[in-house]
Structures are given as structure tokens and as C-alpha cells.
JSON list of C-alpha atoms in Angstrom, two decimals:
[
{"chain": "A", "resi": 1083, "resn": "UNK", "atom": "CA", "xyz": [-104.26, 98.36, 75.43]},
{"chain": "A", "resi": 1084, "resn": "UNK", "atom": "CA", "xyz": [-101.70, 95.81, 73.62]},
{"chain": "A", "resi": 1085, "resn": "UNK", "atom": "CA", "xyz": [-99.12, 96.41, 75.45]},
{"chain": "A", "resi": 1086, "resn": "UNK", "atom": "CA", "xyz": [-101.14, 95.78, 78.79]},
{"chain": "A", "resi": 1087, "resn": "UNK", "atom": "CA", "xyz": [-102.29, 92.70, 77.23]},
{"chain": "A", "resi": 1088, "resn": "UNK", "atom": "CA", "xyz": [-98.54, 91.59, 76.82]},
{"chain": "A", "resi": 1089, "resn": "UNK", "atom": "CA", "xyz": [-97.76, 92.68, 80.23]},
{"chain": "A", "resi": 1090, "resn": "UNK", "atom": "CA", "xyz": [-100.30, 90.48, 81.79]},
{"chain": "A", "resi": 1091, "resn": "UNK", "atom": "CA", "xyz": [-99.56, 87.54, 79.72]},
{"chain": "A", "resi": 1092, "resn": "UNK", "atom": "CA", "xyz": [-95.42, 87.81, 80.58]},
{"chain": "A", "resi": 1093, "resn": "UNK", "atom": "CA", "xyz": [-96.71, 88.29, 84.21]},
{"chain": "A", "resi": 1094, "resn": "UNK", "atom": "CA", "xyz": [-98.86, 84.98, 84.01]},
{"chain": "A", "resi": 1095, "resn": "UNK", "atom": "CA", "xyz": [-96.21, 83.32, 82.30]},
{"chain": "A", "resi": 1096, "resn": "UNK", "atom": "CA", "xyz": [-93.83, 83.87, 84.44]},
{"chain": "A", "resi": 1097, "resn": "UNK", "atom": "CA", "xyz": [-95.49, 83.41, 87.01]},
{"chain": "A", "resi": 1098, "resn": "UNK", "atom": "CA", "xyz": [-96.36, 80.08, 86.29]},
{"chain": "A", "resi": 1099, "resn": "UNK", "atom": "CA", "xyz": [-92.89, 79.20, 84.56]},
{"chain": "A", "resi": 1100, "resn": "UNK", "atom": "CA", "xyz": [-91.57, 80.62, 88.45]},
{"chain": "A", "resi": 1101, "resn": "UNK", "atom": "CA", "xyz": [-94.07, 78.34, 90.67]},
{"chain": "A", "resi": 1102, "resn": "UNK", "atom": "CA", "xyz": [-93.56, 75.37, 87.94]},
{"chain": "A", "resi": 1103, "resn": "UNK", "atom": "CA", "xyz": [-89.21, 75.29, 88.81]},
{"chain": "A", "resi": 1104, "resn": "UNK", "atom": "CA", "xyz": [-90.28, 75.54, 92.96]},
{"chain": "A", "resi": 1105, "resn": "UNK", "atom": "CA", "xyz": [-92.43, 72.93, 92.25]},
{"chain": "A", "resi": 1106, "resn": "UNK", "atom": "CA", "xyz": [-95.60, 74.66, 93.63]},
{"chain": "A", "resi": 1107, "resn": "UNK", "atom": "CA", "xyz": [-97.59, 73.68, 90.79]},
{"chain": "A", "resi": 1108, "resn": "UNK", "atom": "CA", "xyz": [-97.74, 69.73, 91.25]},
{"chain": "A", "resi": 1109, "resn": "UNK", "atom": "CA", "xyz": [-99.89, 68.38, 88.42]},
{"chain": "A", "resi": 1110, "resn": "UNK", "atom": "CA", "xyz": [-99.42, 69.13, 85.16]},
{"chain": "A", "resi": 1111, "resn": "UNK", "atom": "CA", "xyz": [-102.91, 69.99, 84.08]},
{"chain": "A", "resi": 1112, "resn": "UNK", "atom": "CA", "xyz": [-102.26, 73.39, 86.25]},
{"chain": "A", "resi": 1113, "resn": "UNK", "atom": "CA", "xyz": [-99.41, 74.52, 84.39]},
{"chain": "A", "resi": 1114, "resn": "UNK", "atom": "CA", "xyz": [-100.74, 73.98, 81.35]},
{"chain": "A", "resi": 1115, "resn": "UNK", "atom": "CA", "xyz": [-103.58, 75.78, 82.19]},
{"chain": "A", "resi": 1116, "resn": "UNK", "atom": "CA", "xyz": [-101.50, 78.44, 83.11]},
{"chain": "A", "resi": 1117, "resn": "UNK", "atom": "CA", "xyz": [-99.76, 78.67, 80.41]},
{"chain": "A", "resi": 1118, "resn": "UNK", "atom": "CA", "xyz": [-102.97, 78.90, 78.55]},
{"chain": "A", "resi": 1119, "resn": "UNK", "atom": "CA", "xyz": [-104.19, 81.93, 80.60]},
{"chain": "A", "resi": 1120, "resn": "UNK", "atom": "CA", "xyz": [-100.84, 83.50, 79.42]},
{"chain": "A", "resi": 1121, "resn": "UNK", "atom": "CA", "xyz": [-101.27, 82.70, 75.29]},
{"chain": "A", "resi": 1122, "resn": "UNK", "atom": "CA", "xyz": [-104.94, 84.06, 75.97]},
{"chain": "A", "resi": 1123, "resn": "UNK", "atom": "CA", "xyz": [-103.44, 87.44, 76.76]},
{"chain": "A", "resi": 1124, "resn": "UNK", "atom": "CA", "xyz": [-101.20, 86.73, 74.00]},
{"chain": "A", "resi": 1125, "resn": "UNK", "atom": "CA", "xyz": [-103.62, 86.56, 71.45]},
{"chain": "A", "resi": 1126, "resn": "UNK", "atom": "CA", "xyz": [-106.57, 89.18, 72.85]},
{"chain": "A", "resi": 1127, "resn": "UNK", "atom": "CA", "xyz": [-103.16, 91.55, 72.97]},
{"chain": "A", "resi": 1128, "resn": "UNK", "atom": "CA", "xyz": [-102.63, 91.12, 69.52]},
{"chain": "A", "resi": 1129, "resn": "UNK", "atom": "CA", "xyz": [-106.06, 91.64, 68.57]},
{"chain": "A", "resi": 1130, "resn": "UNK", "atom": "CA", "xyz": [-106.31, 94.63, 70.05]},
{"chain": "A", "resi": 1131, "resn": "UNK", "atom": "CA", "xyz": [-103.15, 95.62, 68.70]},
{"chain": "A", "resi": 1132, "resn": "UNK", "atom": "CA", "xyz": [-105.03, 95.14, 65.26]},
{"chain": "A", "resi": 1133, "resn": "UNK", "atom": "CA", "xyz": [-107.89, 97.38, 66.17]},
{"chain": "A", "resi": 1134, "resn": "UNK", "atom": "CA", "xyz": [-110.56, 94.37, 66.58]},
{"chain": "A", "resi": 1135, "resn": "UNK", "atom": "CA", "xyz": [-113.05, 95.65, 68.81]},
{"chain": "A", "resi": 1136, "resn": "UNK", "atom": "CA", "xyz": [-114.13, 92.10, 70.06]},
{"chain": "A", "resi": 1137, "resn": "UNK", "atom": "CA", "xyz": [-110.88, 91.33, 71.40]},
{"chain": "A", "resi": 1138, "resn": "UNK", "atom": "CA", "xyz": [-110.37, 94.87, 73.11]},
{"chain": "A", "resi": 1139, "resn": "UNK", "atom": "CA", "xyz": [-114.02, 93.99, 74.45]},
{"chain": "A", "resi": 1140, "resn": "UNK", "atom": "CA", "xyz": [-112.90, 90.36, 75.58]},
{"chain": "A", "resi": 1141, "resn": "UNK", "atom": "CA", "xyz": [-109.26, 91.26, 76.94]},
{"chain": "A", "resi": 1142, "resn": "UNK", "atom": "CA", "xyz": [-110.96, 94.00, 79.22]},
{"chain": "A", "resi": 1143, "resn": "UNK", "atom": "CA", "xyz": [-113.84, 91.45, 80.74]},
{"chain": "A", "resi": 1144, "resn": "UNK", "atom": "CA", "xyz": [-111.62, 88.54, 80.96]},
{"chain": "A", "resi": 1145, "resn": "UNK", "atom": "CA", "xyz": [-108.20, 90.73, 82.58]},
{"chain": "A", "resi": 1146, "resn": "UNK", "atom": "CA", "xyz": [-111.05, 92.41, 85.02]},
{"chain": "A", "resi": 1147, "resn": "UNK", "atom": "CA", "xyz": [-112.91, 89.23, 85.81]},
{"chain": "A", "resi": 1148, "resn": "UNK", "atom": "CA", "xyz": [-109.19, 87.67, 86.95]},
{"chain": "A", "resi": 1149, "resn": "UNK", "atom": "CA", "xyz": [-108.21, 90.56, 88.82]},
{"chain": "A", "resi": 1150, "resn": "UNK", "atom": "CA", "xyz": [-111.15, 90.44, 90.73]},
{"chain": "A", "resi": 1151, "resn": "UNK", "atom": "CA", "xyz": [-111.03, 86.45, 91.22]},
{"chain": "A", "resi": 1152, "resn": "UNK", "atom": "CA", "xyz": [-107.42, 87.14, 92.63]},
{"chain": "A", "resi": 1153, "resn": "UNK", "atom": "CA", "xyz": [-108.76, 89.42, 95.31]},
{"chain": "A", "resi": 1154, "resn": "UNK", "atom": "CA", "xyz": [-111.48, 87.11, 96.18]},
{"chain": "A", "resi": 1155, "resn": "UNK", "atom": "CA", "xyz": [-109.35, 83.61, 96.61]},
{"chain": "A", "resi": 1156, "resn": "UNK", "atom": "CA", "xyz": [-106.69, 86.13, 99.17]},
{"chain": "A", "resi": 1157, "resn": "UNK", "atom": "CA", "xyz": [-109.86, 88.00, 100.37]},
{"chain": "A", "resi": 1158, "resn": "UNK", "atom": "CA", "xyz": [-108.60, 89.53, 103.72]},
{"chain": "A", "resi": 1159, "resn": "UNK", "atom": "CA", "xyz": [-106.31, 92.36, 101.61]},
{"chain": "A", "resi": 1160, "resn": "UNK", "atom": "CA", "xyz": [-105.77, 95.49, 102.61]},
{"chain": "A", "resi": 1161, "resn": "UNK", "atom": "CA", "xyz": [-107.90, 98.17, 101.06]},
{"chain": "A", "resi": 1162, "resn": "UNK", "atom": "CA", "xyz": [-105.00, 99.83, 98.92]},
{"chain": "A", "resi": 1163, "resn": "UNK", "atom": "CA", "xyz": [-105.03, 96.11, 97.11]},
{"chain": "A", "resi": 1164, "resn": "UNK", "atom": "CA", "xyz": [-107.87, 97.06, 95.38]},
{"chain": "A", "resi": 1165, "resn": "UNK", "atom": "CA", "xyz": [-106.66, 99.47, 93.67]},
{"chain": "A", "resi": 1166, "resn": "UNK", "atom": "CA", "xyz": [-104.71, 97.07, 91.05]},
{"chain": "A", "resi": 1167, "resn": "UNK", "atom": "CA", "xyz": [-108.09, 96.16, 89.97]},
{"chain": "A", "resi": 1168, "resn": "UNK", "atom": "CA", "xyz": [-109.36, 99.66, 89.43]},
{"chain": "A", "resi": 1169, "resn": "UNK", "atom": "CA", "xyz": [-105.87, 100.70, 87.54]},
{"chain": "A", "resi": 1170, "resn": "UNK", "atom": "CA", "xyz": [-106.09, 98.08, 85.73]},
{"chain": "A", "resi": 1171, "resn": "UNK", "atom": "CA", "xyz": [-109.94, 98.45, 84.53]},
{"chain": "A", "resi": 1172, "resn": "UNK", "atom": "CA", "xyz": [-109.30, 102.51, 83.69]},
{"chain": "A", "resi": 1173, "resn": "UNK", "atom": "CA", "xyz": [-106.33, 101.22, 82.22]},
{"chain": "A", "resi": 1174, "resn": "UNK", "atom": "CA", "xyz": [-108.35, 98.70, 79.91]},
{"chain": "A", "resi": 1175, "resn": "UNK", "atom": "CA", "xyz": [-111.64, 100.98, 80.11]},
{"chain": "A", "resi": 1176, "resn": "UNK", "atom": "CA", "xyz": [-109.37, 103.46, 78.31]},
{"chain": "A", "resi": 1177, "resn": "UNK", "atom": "CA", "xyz": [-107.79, 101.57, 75.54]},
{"chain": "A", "resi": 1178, "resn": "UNK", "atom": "CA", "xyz": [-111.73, 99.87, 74.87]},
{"chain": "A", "resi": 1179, "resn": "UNK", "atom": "CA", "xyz": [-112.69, 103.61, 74.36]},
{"chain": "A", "resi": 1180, "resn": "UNK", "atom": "CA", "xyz": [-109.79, 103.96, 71.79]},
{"chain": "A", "resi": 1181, "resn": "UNK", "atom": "CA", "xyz": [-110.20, 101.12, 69.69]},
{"chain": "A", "resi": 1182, "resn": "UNK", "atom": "CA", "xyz": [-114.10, 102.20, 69.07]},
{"chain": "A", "resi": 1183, "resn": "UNK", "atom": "CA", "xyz": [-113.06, 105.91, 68.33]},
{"chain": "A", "resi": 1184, "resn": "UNK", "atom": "CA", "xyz": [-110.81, 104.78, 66.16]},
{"chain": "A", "resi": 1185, "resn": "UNK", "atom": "CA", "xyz": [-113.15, 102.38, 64.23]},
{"chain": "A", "resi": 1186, "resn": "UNK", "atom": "CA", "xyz": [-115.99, 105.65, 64.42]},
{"chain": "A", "resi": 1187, "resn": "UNK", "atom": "CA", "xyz": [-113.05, 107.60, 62.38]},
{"chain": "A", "resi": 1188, "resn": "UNK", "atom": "CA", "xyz": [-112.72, 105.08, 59.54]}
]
């Protein structure tokens, strides 16, 4: 669950590090809004690498909800592009699971 956490905050990062240097993103509000988005992975990563059950809860709805705002804004995809989104969300769905079992064991 952490370490998909970190994975999707390097990707955003970079991401918006890459577009920032080609000069896609214009105005700086963007890329610091990016690089928001990226230290909000960050930190729901690390909380869920400490067992808190509200970040594991927030990581999964706020990774899912921009996964699935991704495939809306490029909306004519192909139909094996949705199945990032549903890796990802058994992926997250998983680790949720884990965190609570492990707080039921203590």
C-alpha cells in the first residue's frame, strides 16, 4: 500500500518536473499544484506505511478518484485503458484490507 503510494507520487512528480522543463505547464500555479498532488501521495504513503487506517482509507479514494478523472478528461480510450484503474483499486482495495486486519490483531 506504501509503496504504491510512493510510486504514484514519483510518477506525479515526475511527471510534472518532465512537462515543467518542455514548458507544457505555462503558469506557475499548475506546477505547484502538481507538485502538491505528488507530496499528497507522499504523505498518505507514509501514513499508511504507519498503519493509520485514515490515510490507507484517504490514499485509496483520492488515487481512485484521479485515475478515474484521467480516463474521463482522454475519454475516447481503448477498453484495455481501463484496466489501470481497476489494478490500481485491487491494488489499493488490498492494502485497505491489510491495514484494518492488522489493527483487528492488536
Amino acid at each position: 500500500m506504501a509503496a504504491t503510494g510512493v510510486l504514484l507520487g514519483t510518477l506525479q512528480l515526475a511527471a510534472g518536473l518532465w512537462a515543467w522543463q518542455l514548458e507544457a505547464i505555462s503558469r506557475p500555479t499548475t506546477l505547484l499544484i502538481t507538485l502538491l498532488n505528488a507530496v499528497l501521495y507522499f504523505a498518505l504513503a507514509y501514513g499508511s506505511y504507519r498503519r493509520s487506517r485514515i490515510s490507507a482509507c484517504v490514499l485509496l479514494v483520492y488515487a481512485e478518484l484521479h485515475a478515474m478523472l484521467v480516463v474521463w478528461l482522454f475519454s475516447p480510450l481503448p477498453a484495455y485503458a481501463l484496466l489501470v484503474p481497476l489494478l490500481l483499486l485491487l491494488i489499493l482495495v488490498t492494502g485497505t484490507l491489510a491495514v484494518f486486519r492488522s489493527h483487528r490483531r492488536d
